[in-house]
Amino acid sequence: TIGRILHYDENPIPGVGGKDRRPGQKLPPLALDAALFSDHPNVQVRTDLQDCHVDICAPEVLYLFTDNFDYQQLRRDFVVGTLNERELGNNIYAHELGAGEYAARVHNLRTYDAVSRDVIGRWVYPMTPDVNCLPRGVPTTYTHTWPHRYAEANVNVDAAAVVGAGTVLGEGCVIGPGAVVTHSVIGRGAVVGADCRV
C-alpha cells in the first residue's frame, strides 16, 4: 500500500538534532528486518524526509494509549512499538507533502521562530501578513515590499533609519533616526529609539 510506514527511526539531522554531531557527518547505519523486503515487494528506504509532527489518528489510538500508559514519546514509543507489533494488524501511513504544501508543529520557542521566519519569508504563501486574513480581532492593514518587509498603516520610519529584510512593523510603531531593524517583528505602538539596533 502506498504511504504505509514499515519502519521508523529518529536519526537526528547532522548538526541540528544531535549534541555531538558535526555538520556533514554521516548518519549511523540503519538495521532493517529482512522480512520487510520479503513481505512487501515494493519498499522504499527514505532518508530525505523530515517529520513535521502532525498526526491524524483513528479513535482506536486512544485505547492503545490507555492500555499502554507508559508511553513517554509518541514517535519513539508508540510509533516504533506499533510498527514492531505487525501481527496485531495496526498500520501507520504517511503523506508526503507536495512542492506547494507546508506543515509544521510548533512546540517550543525554536520551532516558533522557524515557522515565523517561514511565514515572513513567504514560504507559506498565501498565509503571509500582507494577505490580512486573520479570522478574528482587529483587522490588519499590512503591505509587503521586498526584501520581505511588512508594514501596517501609520508606521513612522525616520529617513535615517534602516529597515532590513524579514521585518514586520505593526500599526503606529515609530522607528527613530539612525535605528537599524532587521529580522524582527515590532508590535503595534512600539517605539524603537534613535541609534538602536534590533
Tab-separated table of C-alpha atoms in Angstrom:
chain	number	residue	atom	x	y	z
A	1	THR	CA	0.000	0.000	0.000
A	2	ILE	CA	1.331	3.443	-0.922
A	3	GLY	CA	2.358	5.556	2.053
A	4	ARG	CA	2.453	2.744	4.589
A	5	ILE	CA	5.306	3.020	7.065
A	6	LEU	CA	7.087	-0.249	7.782
A	7	HIS	CA	9.977	1.109	9.855
A	8	TYR	CA	10.545	4.457	11.573
A	9	ASP	CA	13.792	5.695	13.064
A	10	GLU	CA	14.538	9.111	14.543
A	11	ASN	CA	18.075	9.855	13.488
A	12	PRO	CA	18.913	13.485	14.204
A	13	ILE	CA	19.842	15.705	11.299
A	14	PRO	CA	23.619	16.227	11.367
A	15	GLY	CA	24.471	19.465	13.108
A	16	VAL	CA	20.874	20.075	14.264
A	17	GLY	CA	19.420	17.353	16.466
A	18	GLY	CA	22.495	15.640	17.867
A	19	LYS	CA	24.587	17.323	20.514
A	20	ASP	CA	27.877	15.794	19.437
A	21	ARG	CA	27.274	15.706	15.683
A	22	ARG	CA	29.173	17.886	13.262
A	23	PRO	CA	27.713	19.351	10.049
A	24	GLY	CA	28.263	16.970	7.152
A	25	GLN	CA	28.723	13.951	9.410
A	26	LYS	CA	27.077	10.790	8.071
A	27	LEU	CA	24.108	9.172	9.779
A	28	PRO	CA	24.734	5.933	11.687
A	29	PRO	CA	23.972	2.641	9.914
A	30	LEU	CA	20.335	1.532	9.869
A	31	ALA	CA	19.354	-2.074	10.641
A	32	LEU	CA	16.201	-3.326	8.882
A	33	ASP	CA	14.439	-6.651	9.278
A	34	ALA	CA	14.902	-8.714	6.086
A	35	ALA	CA	11.278	-9.898	6.414
A	36	LEU	CA	10.133	-6.391	5.459
A	37	PHE	CA	11.514	-6.916	1.970
A	38	SER	CA	10.106	-10.416	1.539
A	39	ASP	CA	6.621	-9.473	2.818
A	40	HIS	CA	6.414	-6.291	0.733
A	41	PRO	CA	7.613	-6.398	-2.887
A	42	ASN	CA	7.935	-2.611	-3.281
A	43	VAL	CA	9.854	-0.992	-0.438
A	44	GLN	CA	11.467	2.439	-0.478
A	45	VAL	CA	14.063	3.433	2.082
A	46	ARG	CA	13.844	7.214	2.505
A	47	THR	CA	16.313	9.313	4.458
A	48	ASP	CA	15.430	12.633	2.811
A	49	LEU	CA	12.139	13.293	4.626
A	50	GLN	CA	11.507	15.438	7.669
A	51	ASP	CA	8.749	14.579	10.128
A	52	CYS	CA	6.524	17.633	10.595
A	53	HIS	CA	4.913	16.026	13.699
A	54	VAL	CA	1.335	16.464	12.543
A	55	ASP	CA	-0.701	13.321	13.243
A	56	ILE	CA	-4.224	12.249	12.323
A	57	CYS	CA	-5.279	9.234	14.329
A	58	ALA	CA	-8.198	6.829	14.417
A	59	PRO	CA	-10.240	6.770	17.668
A	60	GLU	CA	-8.762	3.336	18.444
A	61	VAL	CA	-5.410	5.009	19.097
A	62	LEU	CA	-6.790	6.414	22.365
A	63	TYR	CA	-7.499	2.872	23.543
A	64	LEU	CA	-3.927	1.853	22.727
A	65	PHE	CA	-2.690	4.736	24.887
A	66	THR	CA	-4.876	3.722	27.824
A	67	ASP	CA	-3.644	0.120	27.540
A	68	ASN	CA	-0.013	1.274	27.360
A	69	PHE	CA	0.085	4.201	29.774
A	70	ASP	CA	3.895	4.108	29.957
A	71	TYR	CA	4.370	5.764	26.553
A	72	GLN	CA	6.618	8.774	27.042
A	73	GLN	CA	7.023	9.969	23.460
A	74	LEU	CA	4.704	9.412	20.516
A	75	ARG	CA	7.390	8.661	17.927
A	76	ARG	CA	9.922	6.720	19.942
A	77	ASP	CA	7.481	4.632	21.989
A	78	PHE	CA	4.103	4.465	20.256
A	79	VAL	CA	5.046	4.540	16.568
A	80	VAL	CA	8.021	2.206	16.892
A	81	GLY	CA	6.043	-0.120	19.182
A	82	THR	CA	3.096	-0.254	16.792
A	83	LEU	CA	5.333	-0.981	13.802
A	84	ASN	CA	7.090	-3.769	15.720
A	85	GLU	CA	3.731	-5.434	16.524
A	86	ARG	CA	2.707	-6.186	12.933
A	87	GLU	CA	0.731	-9.264	13.951
A	88	LEU	CA	-1.924	-7.049	15.601
A	89	GLY	CA	-2.823	-5.559	12.217
A	90	ASN	CA	-2.267	-1.923	13.174
A	91	ASN	CA	-0.840	0.161	10.346
A	92	ILE	CA	0.654	3.626	10.154
A	93	TYR	CA	0.601	5.683	6.976
A	94	ALA	CA	2.405	8.844	5.932
A	95	HIS	CA	1.511	11.577	3.477
A	96	GLU	CA	4.391	13.227	1.658
A	97	LEU	CA	3.731	16.903	1.090
A	98	GLY	CA	3.993	18.264	-2.425
A	99	ALA	CA	6.103	21.187	-3.587
A	100	GLY	CA	3.440	23.790	-2.741
A	101	GLU	CA	2.427	22.364	0.639
A	102	TYR	CA	3.678	23.219	4.143
A	103	ALA	CA	3.166	21.701	7.574
A	104	ALA	CA	4.992	22.163	10.851
A	105	ARG	CA	4.428	21.643	14.544
A	106	VAL	CA	5.245	24.474	16.927
A	107	HIS	CA	6.227	23.025	20.285
A	108	ASN	CA	8.907	25.358	21.621
A	109	LEU	CA	10.400	28.798	21.007
A	110	ARG	CA	12.893	27.465	18.464
A	111	THR	CA	10.207	25.970	16.212
A	112	TYR	CA	8.009	29.043	16.725
A	113	ASP	CA	10.896	31.168	15.453
A	114	ALA	CA	11.466	28.846	12.484
A	115	VAL	CA	7.805	28.858	11.440
A	116	SER	CA	7.590	32.638	11.940
A	117	ARG	CA	10.586	33.099	9.642
A	118	ASP	CA	8.933	30.846	7.060
A	119	VAL	CA	5.765	32.971	7.203
A	120	ILE	CA	7.704	36.227	6.883
A	121	GLY	CA	9.858	34.725	4.121
A	122	ARG	CA	6.682	33.832	2.172
A	123	TRP	CA	7.331	30.073	2.191
A	124	VAL	CA	3.708	29.519	3.257
A	125	TYR	CA	2.070	31.938	0.830
A	126	PRO	CA	-0.831	32.835	0.852
A	127	MET	CA	-0.570	32.713	4.659
A	128	THR	CA	1.524	35.879	4.965
A	129	PRO	CA	0.919	39.117	6.886
A	130	ASP	CA	0.015	41.170	3.782
A	131	VAL	CA	-2.947	38.920	2.952
A	132	ASN	CA	-4.652	40.402	6.036
A	133	CYS	CA	-6.891	37.401	6.578
A	134	LEU	CA	-6.849	36.910	10.335
A	135	PRO	CA	-10.208	35.409	11.264
A	136	ARG	CA	-10.933	37.466	14.387
A	137	GLY	CA	-9.868	40.541	16.240
A	138	VAL	CA	-8.690	43.885	14.980
A	139	PRO	CA	-8.319	43.976	11.187
A	140	THR	CA	-4.798	44.316	9.818
A	141	THR	CA	-3.504	46.532	7.013
A	142	TYR	CA	-0.090	45.047	6.185
A	143	THR	CA	1.586	45.778	2.870
A	144	HIS	CA	4.634	43.965	1.503
A	145	THR	CA	7.827	45.327	-0.030
A	146	TRP	CA	10.966	43.460	-0.982
A	147	PRO	CA	13.044	42.034	0.609
A	148	HIS	CA	10.295	40.686	2.880
A	149	ARG	CA	9.337	43.852	4.716
A	150	TYR	CA	5.792	44.204	6.010
A	151	ALA	CA	4.316	47.394	7.437
A	152	GLU	CA	0.861	48.375	8.600
A	153	ALA	CA	-0.678	51.797	8.143
A	154	ASN	CA	0.543	54.768	10.183
A	155	VAL	CA	4.094	53.481	10.651
A	156	ASN	CA	6.615	56.276	11.212
A	157	VAL	CA	10.102	55.337	9.968
A	158	ASP	CA	12.704	58.103	10.095
A	159	ALA	CA	14.563	58.789	6.842
A	160	ALA	CA	17.883	58.000	8.556
A	161	ALA	CA	16.631	54.631	9.882
A	162	VAL	CA	17.292	51.301	8.160
A	163	VAL	CA	14.540	48.684	7.973
A	164	GLY	CA	16.046	45.491	6.601
A	165	ALA	CA	14.790	42.153	5.342
A	166	GLY	CA	12.492	39.900	7.348
A	167	THR	CA	10.866	42.750	9.249
A	168	VAL	CA	7.251	43.250	10.301
A	169	LEU	CA	6.166	46.670	11.607
A	170	GLY	CA	2.842	46.969	13.406
A	171	GLU	CA	0.478	49.910	13.144
A	172	GLY	CA	1.591	53.095	14.889
A	173	CYS	CA	5.150	51.974	15.604
A	174	VAL	CA	7.949	54.525	15.409
A	175	ILE	CA	11.491	53.819	14.191
A	176	GLY	CA	13.837	56.616	15.299
A	177	PRO	CA	16.732	58.230	13.410
A	178	GLY	CA	19.777	56.011	12.924
A	179	ALA	CA	17.934	52.915	14.149
A	180	VAL	CA	18.540	49.583	12.373
A	181	VAL	CA	15.809	46.940	12.417
A	182	THR	CA	16.287	43.589	10.646
A	183	HIS	CA	14.717	40.139	11.003
A	184	SER	CA	12.349	41.368	13.711
A	185	VAL	CA	8.664	41.790	14.448
A	186	ILE	CA	7.894	45.181	16.006
A	187	GLY	CA	4.419	45.250	17.522
A	188	ARG	CA	1.746	47.909	17.298
A	189	GLY	CA	2.571	51.185	19.005
A	190	ALA	CA	6.173	50.182	19.805
A	191	VAL	CA	8.949	52.772	19.692
A	192	VAL	CA	12.489	51.955	18.570
A	193	GLY	CA	14.647	54.847	19.754
A	194	ALA	CA	17.378	56.700	17.932
A	195	ASP	CA	20.503	54.703	17.065
A	196	CYS	CA	19.031	51.422	18.419
A	197	ARG	CA	19.775	48.081	16.747
A	198	VAL	CA	17.064	45.427	16.735
